[in-house]
Amino acid sequence: MSVPSWLRSEAKTKFLWKLYRLNIRIGEIVSNHPGKYRQNYGDMLIKLGLQALHFAKTGNAIFMHVSTPEDRYKERERLFNAAKSCVDDIPTIAYIYLELTRKADGVKADKIDAQEEEIGLVCVEIAKMLKGVMDNDRKVHSARFKGTNQQS
């Protein structure tokens, strides 16, 4: 039985593991709140999390090396940017959803505050990790051209 890539090495694919855990947490939060706003905001929150994980996994499947062709590098960069865009949107949608549920009966304000902070902090951390991967990819990609620039 094979192990999913995001479970293999936490050091190299920690952003995938964090996205995986974030999706589980979002599902728990949405399922434990009143259903009034779930269909619009809760579902959107879940979809954004799943899209981020999909884009990140697909981008990570493209091996980055000095010899990686330009089109593969660009595709990897596009996928990671799409994942980062979703991750950047999650706290906004979560805030709207949680603020609406704050008004529902029986939902404690301190619980809402903690969930908003939890989602926001994890998303900031994931976005930084994705940016770090993309910065490293740029360095690897530009290394292929160093030899030709030095000969000029």
Short mmCIF file of N, CA and C in Angstrom, two decimals:
data_model
loop_
_atom_site.label_atom_id
_atom_site.label_comp_id
_atom_site.label_asym_id
_atom_site.label_seq_id
_atom_site.Cartn_x
_atom_site.Cartn_y
_atom_site.Cartn_z
N MET A 1 0.84 -1.18 0.00
CA MET A 1 0.00 0.00 0.00
C MET A 1 0.89 1.24 0.00
N SER A 2 0.63 2.17 -0.91
CA SER A 2 1.45 3.36 -0.97
C SER A 2 0.94 4.42 0.00
N VAL A 3 1.86 5.29 0.38
CA VAL A 3 1.55 6.38 1.30
C VAL A 3 1.38 7.65 0.49
N PRO A 4 0.30 8.42 0.73
CA PRO A 4 0.13 9.68 0.00
C PRO A 4 1.34 10.58 0.16
N SER A 5 1.66 11.35 -0.88
CA SER A 5 2.88 12.16 -0.88
C SER A 5 2.93 13.14 0.28
N TRP A 6 1.78 13.69 0.70
CA TRP A 6 1.82 14.68 1.78
C TRP A 6 2.07 14.05 3.14
N LEU A 7 2.02 12.71 3.21
CA LEU A 7 2.29 12.03 4.47
C LEU A 7 3.71 11.48 4.54
N ARG A 8 4.44 11.52 3.44
CA ARG A 8 5.75 10.89 3.39
C ARG A 8 6.82 11.64 4.17
N SER A 9 7.04 12.87 3.84
CA SER A 9 8.11 13.64 4.46
C SER A 9 7.56 14.99 4.87
N GLU A 10 7.40 15.18 6.15
CA GLU A 10 6.82 16.43 6.61
C GLU A 10 7.72 17.61 6.29
N ALA A 11 9.03 17.41 6.23
CA ALA A 11 9.94 18.51 5.96
C ALA A 11 9.78 19.06 4.54
N LYS A 12 9.72 18.16 3.55
CA LYS A 12 9.67 18.61 2.16
C LYS A 12 8.28 19.01 1.70
N THR A 13 7.28 18.41 2.26
CA THR A 13 5.91 18.69 1.82
C THR A 13 5.03 19.12 2.99
N LYS A 14 5.60 19.87 3.90
CA LYS A 14 4.86 20.28 5.09
C LYS A 14 3.64 21.12 4.72
N PHE A 15 3.74 21.91 3.66
CA PHE A 15 2.60 22.73 3.25
C PHE A 15 1.42 21.85 2.83
N LEU A 16 1.69 20.69 2.23
CA LEU A 16 0.61 19.77 1.87
C LEU A 16 -0.03 19.16 3.11
N TRP A 17 0.80 18.80 4.07
CA TRP A 17 0.28 18.25 5.31
C TRP A 17 -0.59 19.29 6.03
N LYS A 18 -0.12 20.52 6.07
CA LYS A 18 -0.88 21.60 6.73
C LYS A 18 -2.20 21.83 5.99
N LEU A 19 -2.19 21.79 4.67
CA LEU A 19 -3.42 21.95 3.90
C LEU A 19 -4.39 20.81 4.16
N TYR A 20 -3.86 19.61 4.24
CA TYR A 20 -4.67 18.43 4.54
C TYR A 20 -5.34 18.60 5.90
N ARG A 21 -4.56 18.97 6.91
CA ARG A 21 -5.09 19.17 8.26
C ARG A 21 -6.08 20.35 8.31
N LEU A 22 -5.79 21.41 7.56
CA LEU A 22 -6.70 22.55 7.51
C LEU A 22 -8.05 22.14 6.95
N ASN A 23 -8.05 21.32 5.92
CA ASN A 23 -9.31 20.85 5.33
C ASN A 23 -10.13 20.04 6.33
N ILE A 24 -9.46 19.21 7.09
CA ILE A 24 -10.16 18.44 8.12
C ILE A 24 -10.75 19.40 9.15
N ARG A 25 -9.97 20.37 9.58
CA ARG A 25 -10.44 21.31 10.59
C ARG A 25 -11.60 22.16 10.08
N ILE A 26 -11.52 22.61 8.84
CA ILE A 26 -12.62 23.38 8.26
C ILE A 26 -13.89 22.53 8.25
N GLY A 27 -13.78 21.28 7.85
CA GLY A 27 -14.93 20.39 7.85
C GLY A 27 -15.53 20.23 9.24
N GLU A 28 -14.68 20.11 10.25
CA GLU A 28 -15.16 20.00 11.62
C GLU A 28 -15.89 21.27 12.06
N ILE A 29 -15.30 22.40 11.76
CA ILE A 29 -15.89 23.68 12.16
C ILE A 29 -17.24 23.87 11.49
N VAL A 30 -17.29 23.66 10.18
CA VAL A 30 -18.54 23.88 9.44
C VAL A 30 -19.62 22.91 9.92
N SER A 31 -19.25 21.66 10.12
CA SER A 31 -20.27 20.68 10.51
C SER A 31 -20.78 20.88 11.93
N ASN A 32 -20.03 21.58 12.77
CA ASN A 32 -20.44 21.80 14.15
C ASN A 32 -21.14 23.13 14.40
N HIS A 33 -21.34 23.91 13.35
CA HIS A 33 -22.06 25.18 13.49
C HIS A 33 -23.48 25.03 12.96
N PRO A 34 -24.36 25.93 13.36
CA PRO A 34 -25.74 25.88 12.86
C PRO A 34 -25.76 25.89 11.33
N GLY A 35 -26.72 25.22 10.76
CA GLY A 35 -26.80 25.04 9.31
C GLY A 35 -27.29 26.23 8.52
N LYS A 36 -27.73 27.27 9.16
CA LYS A 36 -28.34 28.39 8.47
C LYS A 36 -27.46 28.99 7.36
N TYR A 37 -26.18 29.13 7.63
CA TYR A 37 -25.27 29.76 6.66
C TYR A 37 -24.35 28.74 5.99
N ARG A 38 -24.52 27.47 6.31
CA ARG A 38 -23.64 26.43 5.82
C ARG A 38 -23.69 26.29 4.30
N GLN A 39 -24.89 26.34 3.74
CA GLN A 39 -25.04 26.09 2.30
C GLN A 39 -24.28 27.11 1.45
N ASN A 40 -24.26 28.36 1.86
CA ASN A 40 -23.57 29.37 1.09
C ASN A 40 -22.11 29.53 1.51
N TYR A 41 -21.89 29.89 2.75
CA TYR A 41 -20.54 30.22 3.20
C TYR A 41 -19.74 29.00 3.63
N GLY A 42 -20.37 28.09 4.35
CA GLY A 42 -19.67 26.90 4.80
C GLY A 42 -19.21 26.03 3.65
N ASP A 43 -20.08 25.83 2.67
CA ASP A 43 -19.72 25.03 1.50
C ASP A 43 -18.60 25.70 0.70
N MET A 44 -18.67 27.02 0.58
CA MET A 44 -17.63 27.76 -0.14
C MET A 44 -16.28 27.60 0.56
N LEU A 45 -16.30 27.65 1.87
CA LEU A 45 -15.08 27.49 2.66
C LEU A 45 -14.47 26.10 2.44
N ILE A 46 -15.30 25.09 2.46
CA ILE A 46 -14.84 23.72 2.22
C ILE A 46 -14.28 23.58 0.80
N LYS A 47 -14.98 24.13 -0.18
CA LYS A 47 -14.52 24.05 -1.57
C LYS A 47 -13.18 24.75 -1.77
N LEU A 48 -13.01 25.93 -1.15
CA LEU A 48 -11.73 26.64 -1.28
C LEU A 48 -10.59 25.83 -0.69
N GLY A 49 -10.82 25.22 0.46
CA GLY A 49 -9.79 24.40 1.07
C GLY A 49 -9.41 23.21 0.20
N LEU A 50 -10.42 22.56 -0.37
CA LEU A 50 -10.15 21.41 -1.24
C LEU A 50 -9.46 21.83 -2.53
N GLN A 51 -9.84 22.99 -3.07
CA GLN A 51 -9.17 23.49 -4.28
C GLN A 51 -7.70 23.79 -3.98
N ALA A 52 -7.44 24.42 -2.84
CA ALA A 52 -6.05 24.73 -2.47
C ALA A 52 -5.23 23.46 -2.39
N LEU A 53 -5.77 22.44 -1.75
CA LEU A 53 -5.06 21.17 -1.63
C LEU A 53 -4.84 20.54 -3.00
N HIS A 54 -5.85 20.58 -3.85
CA HIS A 54 -5.73 20.02 -5.20
C HIS A 54 -4.62 20.74 -5.99
N PHE A 55 -4.66 22.05 -6.02
CA PHE A 55 -3.65 22.82 -6.77
C PHE A 55 -2.25 22.55 -6.21
N ALA A 56 -2.12 22.53 -4.90
CA ALA A 56 -0.81 22.32 -4.28
C ALA A 56 -0.27 20.92 -4.58
N LYS A 57 -1.14 19.91 -4.49
CA LYS A 57 -0.71 18.54 -4.79
C LYS A 57 -0.32 18.39 -6.25
N THR A 58 -1.10 18.99 -7.14
CA THR A 58 -0.80 18.89 -8.58
C THR A 58 0.50 19.60 -8.91
N GLY A 59 0.70 20.78 -8.33
CA GLY A 59 1.95 21.51 -8.54
C GLY A 59 3.15 20.76 -7.98
N ASN A 60 2.97 20.18 -6.81
CA ASN A 60 4.06 19.45 -6.18
C ASN A 60 4.44 18.19 -6.95
N ALA A 61 3.53 17.67 -7.75
CA ALA A 61 3.81 16.48 -8.55
C ALA A 61 4.77 16.78 -9.70
N ILE A 62 4.94 18.05 -10.03
CA ILE A 62 5.90 18.44 -11.06
C ILE A 62 7.26 18.59 -10.40
N PHE A 63 8.18 17.74 -10.76
CA PHE A 63 9.51 17.75 -10.15
C PHE A 63 10.30 18.96 -10.62
N MET A 64 10.82 19.72 -9.67
CA MET A 64 11.59 20.92 -10.00
C MET A 64 13.07 20.62 -9.89
N HIS A 65 13.76 20.84 -11.00
CA HIS A 65 15.19 20.61 -11.09
C HIS A 65 15.75 21.62 -12.09
N VAL A 66 17.04 21.78 -12.11
CA VAL A 66 17.67 22.72 -13.05
C VAL A 66 17.27 22.38 -14.48
N SER A 67 17.08 21.11 -14.78
CA SER A 67 16.74 20.69 -16.14
C SER A 67 15.23 20.68 -16.41
N THR A 68 14.41 21.11 -15.47
CA THR A 68 12.96 21.13 -15.68
C THR A 68 12.64 22.08 -16.83
N PRO A 69 11.89 21.62 -17.83
CA PRO A 69 11.55 22.50 -18.96
C PRO A 69 10.76 23.73 -18.51
N GLU A 70 10.91 24.78 -19.25
CA GLU A 70 10.27 26.07 -18.95
C GLU A 70 8.76 25.93 -18.77
N ASP A 71 8.10 25.19 -19.66
CA ASP A 71 6.64 25.07 -19.57
C ASP A 71 6.21 24.32 -18.31
N ARG A 72 6.99 23.33 -17.86
CA ARG A 72 6.68 22.61 -16.63
C ARG A 72 6.89 23.51 -15.40
N TYR A 73 7.96 24.31 -15.45
CA TYR A 73 8.22 25.26 -14.36
C TYR A 73 7.06 26.26 -14.27
N LYS A 74 6.63 26.80 -15.40
CA LYS A 74 5.53 27.77 -15.42
C LYS A 74 4.23 27.15 -14.92
N GLU A 75 3.98 25.90 -15.28
CA GLU A 75 2.77 25.21 -14.83
C GLU A 75 2.81 25.00 -13.32
N ARG A 76 3.95 24.59 -12.81
CA ARG A 76 4.12 24.42 -11.35
C ARG A 76 3.90 25.75 -10.63
N GLU A 77 4.47 26.80 -11.17
CA GLU A 77 4.31 28.14 -10.58
C GLU A 77 2.84 28.57 -10.61
N ARG A 78 2.16 28.33 -11.72
CA ARG A 78 0.74 28.68 -11.85
C ARG A 78 -0.11 27.92 -10.83
N LEU A 79 0.17 26.64 -10.67
CA LEU A 79 -0.59 25.84 -9.72
C LEU A 79 -0.35 26.28 -8.28
N PHE A 80 0.90 26.59 -7.94
CA PHE A 80 1.18 27.06 -6.58
C PHE A 80 0.56 28.44 -6.34
N ASN A 81 0.56 29.28 -7.36
CA ASN A 81 -0.11 30.59 -7.22
C ASN A 81 -1.61 30.42 -7.02
N ALA A 82 -2.20 29.47 -7.73
CA ALA A 82 -3.63 29.20 -7.56
C ALA A 82 -3.91 28.68 -6.15
N ALA A 83 -3.06 27.79 -5.65
CA ALA A 83 -3.21 27.28 -4.28
C ALA A 83 -3.09 28.41 -3.28
N LYS A 84 -2.11 29.27 -3.47
CA LYS A 84 -1.90 30.40 -2.56
C LYS A 84 -3.08 31.36 -2.59
N SER A 85 -3.65 31.57 -3.76
CA SER A 85 -4.82 32.43 -3.88
C SER A 85 -6.00 31.88 -3.08
N CYS A 86 -6.22 30.59 -3.18
CA CYS A 86 -7.29 29.94 -2.39
C CYS A 86 -7.01 30.08 -0.90
N VAL A 87 -5.76 29.84 -0.51
CA VAL A 87 -5.38 29.93 0.91
C VAL A 87 -5.57 31.36 1.41
N ASP A 88 -5.29 32.33 0.57
CA ASP A 88 -5.48 33.73 0.97
C ASP A 88 -6.95 34.08 1.14
N ASP A 89 -7.83 33.41 0.40
CA ASP A 89 -9.27 33.68 0.48
C ASP A 89 -9.95 32.96 1.65
N ILE A 90 -9.40 31.86 2.11
CA ILE A 90 -10.04 31.07 3.16
C ILE A 90 -10.32 31.88 4.43
N PRO A 91 -9.36 32.64 4.97
CA PRO A 91 -9.66 33.40 6.19
C PRO A 91 -10.77 34.44 6.00
N THR A 92 -10.86 35.01 4.83
CA THR A 92 -11.91 36.00 4.56
C THR A 92 -13.28 35.36 4.59
N ILE A 93 -13.43 34.26 3.87
CA ILE A 93 -14.72 33.55 3.84
C ILE A 93 -15.03 32.99 5.23
N ALA A 94 -14.00 32.47 5.91
CA ALA A 94 -14.21 31.94 7.27
C ALA A 94 -14.68 33.04 8.21
N TYR A 95 -14.09 34.21 8.09
CA TYR A 95 -14.50 35.34 8.94
C TYR A 95 -15.97 35.69 8.71
N ILE A 96 -16.35 35.80 7.45
CA ILE A 96 -17.75 36.12 7.14
C ILE A 96 -18.68 35.04 7.70
N TYR A 97 -18.35 33.80 7.41
CA TYR A 97 -19.17 32.67 7.88
C TYR A 97 -19.28 32.65 9.41
N LEU A 98 -18.14 32.78 10.07
CA LEU A 98 -18.14 32.70 11.52
C LEU A 98 -18.81 33.91 12.17
N GLU A 99 -18.67 35.07 11.56
CA GLU A 99 -19.37 36.26 12.09
C GLU A 99 -20.88 36.10 11.95
N LEU A 100 -21.33 35.51 10.87
CA LEU A 100 -22.77 35.27 10.71
C LEU A 100 -23.26 34.23 11.73
N THR A 101 -22.46 33.20 11.96
CA THR A 101 -22.88 32.19 12.93
C THR A 101 -22.77 32.70 14.36
N ARG A 102 -21.97 33.72 14.57
CA ARG A 102 -21.85 34.33 15.90
C ARG A 102 -23.22 34.81 16.39
N LYS A 103 -24.04 35.25 15.45
CA LYS A 103 -25.36 35.77 15.78
C LYS A 103 -26.38 34.67 16.06
N ALA A 104 -26.04 33.44 15.69
CA ALA A 104 -26.97 32.32 15.90
C ALA A 104 -27.02 31.96 17.39
N ASP A 105 -28.14 31.45 17.82
CA ASP A 105 -28.32 31.06 19.22
C ASP A 105 -27.36 29.94 19.60
N GLY A 106 -26.80 30.05 20.77
CA GLY A 106 -26.00 28.98 21.32
C GLY A 106 -24.55 28.94 20.88
N VAL A 107 -24.10 29.87 20.05
CA VAL A 107 -22.71 29.87 19.60
C VAL A 107 -21.96 30.89 20.46
N LYS A 108 -20.93 30.42 21.16
CA LYS A 108 -20.18 31.27 22.08
C LYS A 108 -19.18 32.13 21.33
N ALA A 109 -19.11 33.40 21.72
CA ALA A 109 -18.23 34.36 21.05
C ALA A 109 -16.76 33.97 21.16
N ASP A 110 -16.33 33.47 22.31
CA ASP A 110 -14.93 33.10 22.46
C ASP A 110 -14.55 31.92 21.57
N LYS A 111 -15.49 31.03 21.33
CA LYS A 111 -15.27 29.89 20.42
C LYS A 111 -15.09 30.41 18.99
N ILE A 112 -15.93 31.34 18.58
CA ILE A 112 -15.83 31.94 17.24
C ILE A 112 -14.50 32.66 17.08
N ASP A 113 -14.13 33.46 18.07
CA ASP A 113 -12.86 34.19 18.02
C ASP A 113 -11.68 33.23 17.87
N ALA A 114 -11.70 32.16 18.63
CA ALA A 114 -10.61 31.17 18.57
C ALA A 114 -10.55 30.50 17.19
N GLN A 115 -11.71 30.18 16.62
CA GLN A 115 -11.73 29.55 15.30
C GLN A 115 -11.26 30.51 14.21
N GLU A 116 -11.66 31.76 14.29
CA GLU A 116 -11.19 32.75 13.31
C GLU A 116 -9.67 32.88 13.37
N GLU A 117 -9.15 32.97 14.58
CA GLU A 117 -7.70 33.11 14.74
C GLU A 117 -6.97 31.86 14.26
N GLU A 118 -7.49 30.69 14.62
CA GLU A 118 -6.88 29.43 14.22
C GLU A 118 -6.77 29.32 12.70
N ILE A 119 -7.87 29.57 12.02
CA ILE A 119 -7.87 29.47 10.55
C ILE A 119 -6.93 30.51 9.94
N GLY A 120 -7.00 31.74 10.44
CA GLY A 120 -6.13 32.80 9.91
C GLY A 120 -4.66 32.48 10.07
N LEU A 121 -4.26 32.03 11.26
CA LEU A 121 -2.84 31.74 11.51
C LEU A 121 -2.33 30.58 10.66
N VAL A 122 -3.13 29.55 10.52
CA VAL A 122 -2.71 28.40 9.70
C VAL A 122 -2.58 28.83 8.24
N CYS A 123 -3.53 29.63 7.76
CA CYS A 123 -3.47 30.06 6.36
C CYS A 123 -2.26 30.96 6.10
N VAL A 124 -1.91 31.83 7.04
CA VAL A 124 -0.71 32.66 6.89
C VAL A 124 0.53 31.78 6.82
N GLU A 125 0.57 30.77 7.67
CA GLU A 125 1.71 29.85 7.68
C GLU A 125 1.82 29.07 6.36
N ILE A 126 0.70 28.58 5.86
CA ILE A 126 0.71 27.84 4.59
C ILE A 126 1.12 28.75 3.44
N ALA A 127 0.59 29.98 3.42
CA ALA A 127 0.94 30.93 2.36
C ALA A 127 2.44 31.22 2.36
N LYS A 128 3.03 31.36 3.55
CA LYS A 128 4.48 31.59 3.64
C LYS A 128 5.25 30.38 3.12
N MET A 129 4.77 29.18 3.44
CA MET A 129 5.43 27.97 2.95
C MET A 129 5.36 27.88 1.43
N LEU A 130 4.20 28.17 0.87
CA LEU A 130 4.04 28.15 -0.59
C LEU A 130 4.95 29.18 -1.24
N LYS A 131 5.02 30.37 -0.66
CA LYS A 131 5.90 31.41 -1.19
C LYS A 131 7.35 30.95 -1.13
N GLY A 132 7.73 30.29 -0.04
CA GLY A 132 9.08 29.76 0.08
C GLY A 132 9.40 28.73 -0.98
N VAL A 133 8.45 27.84 -1.27
CA VAL A 133 8.64 26.84 -2.32
C VAL A 133 8.80 27.54 -3.67
N MET A 134 7.95 28.53 -3.94
CA MET A 134 8.03 29.25 -5.22
C MET A 134 9.33 30.04 -5.34
N ASP A 135 9.79 30.64 -4.25
CA ASP A 135 11.07 31.35 -4.27
C ASP A 135 12.22 30.40 -4.56
N ASN A 136 12.18 29.22 -3.93
CA ASN A 136 13.21 28.23 -4.18
C ASN A 136 13.15 27.74 -5.63
N ASP A 137 11.95 27.54 -6.15
CA ASP A 137 11.80 27.12 -7.55
C ASP A 137 12.43 28.15 -8.49
N ARG A 138 12.22 29.44 -8.19
CA ARG A 138 12.80 30.50 -9.03
C ARG A 138 14.32 30.42 -9.03
N LYS A 139 14.90 30.14 -7.87
CA LYS A 139 16.36 30.02 -7.77
C LYS A 139 16.85 28.83 -8.58
N VAL A 140 16.16 27.71 -8.44
CA VAL A 140 16.53 26.50 -9.19
C VAL A 140 16.40 26.76 -10.69
N HIS A 141 15.29 27.38 -11.07
CA HIS A 141 15.03 27.66 -12.48
C HIS A 141 16.07 28.63 -13.05
N SER A 142 16.40 29.66 -12.30
CA SER A 142 17.36 30.64 -12.81
C SER A 142 18.78 30.09 -12.83
N ALA A 143 19.05 29.05 -12.06
CA ALA A 143 20.38 28.43 -12.05
C ALA A 143 20.73 27.83 -13.40
N ARG A 144 19.73 27.43 -14.15
CA ARG A 144 20.00 26.84 -15.47
C ARG A 144 20.55 27.86 -16.44
N PHE A 145 20.30 29.14 -16.18
CA PHE A 145 20.75 30.21 -17.08
C PHE A 145 22.04 30.88 -16.61
N LYS A 146 22.52 30.57 -15.43
CA LYS A 146 23.73 31.19 -14.90
C LYS A 146 24.93 30.90 -15.78
N GLY A 147 25.05 29.68 -16.23
CA GLY A 147 26.19 29.30 -17.07
C GLY A 147 26.21 30.06 -18.38
N THR A 148 25.04 30.29 -19.01
CA THR A 148 25.01 30.99 -20.28
C THR A 148 25.24 32.49 -20.09
N ASN A 149 24.84 33.06 -18.96
CA ASN A 149 25.04 34.50 -18.71
C ASN A 149 26.49 34.80 -18.40
N GLN A 150 27.19 33.88 -17.77
CA GLN A 150 28.57 34.12 -17.41
C GLN A 150 29.49 34.05 -18.63
N GLN A 151 29.10 33.36 -19.69
CA GLN A 151 29.93 33.24 -20.88
C GLN A 151 29.89 34.50 -21.72
N SER A 152 28.88 35.32 -21.56
CA SER A 152 28.73 36.54 -22.37
C SER A 152 29.74 37.59 -22.01
#
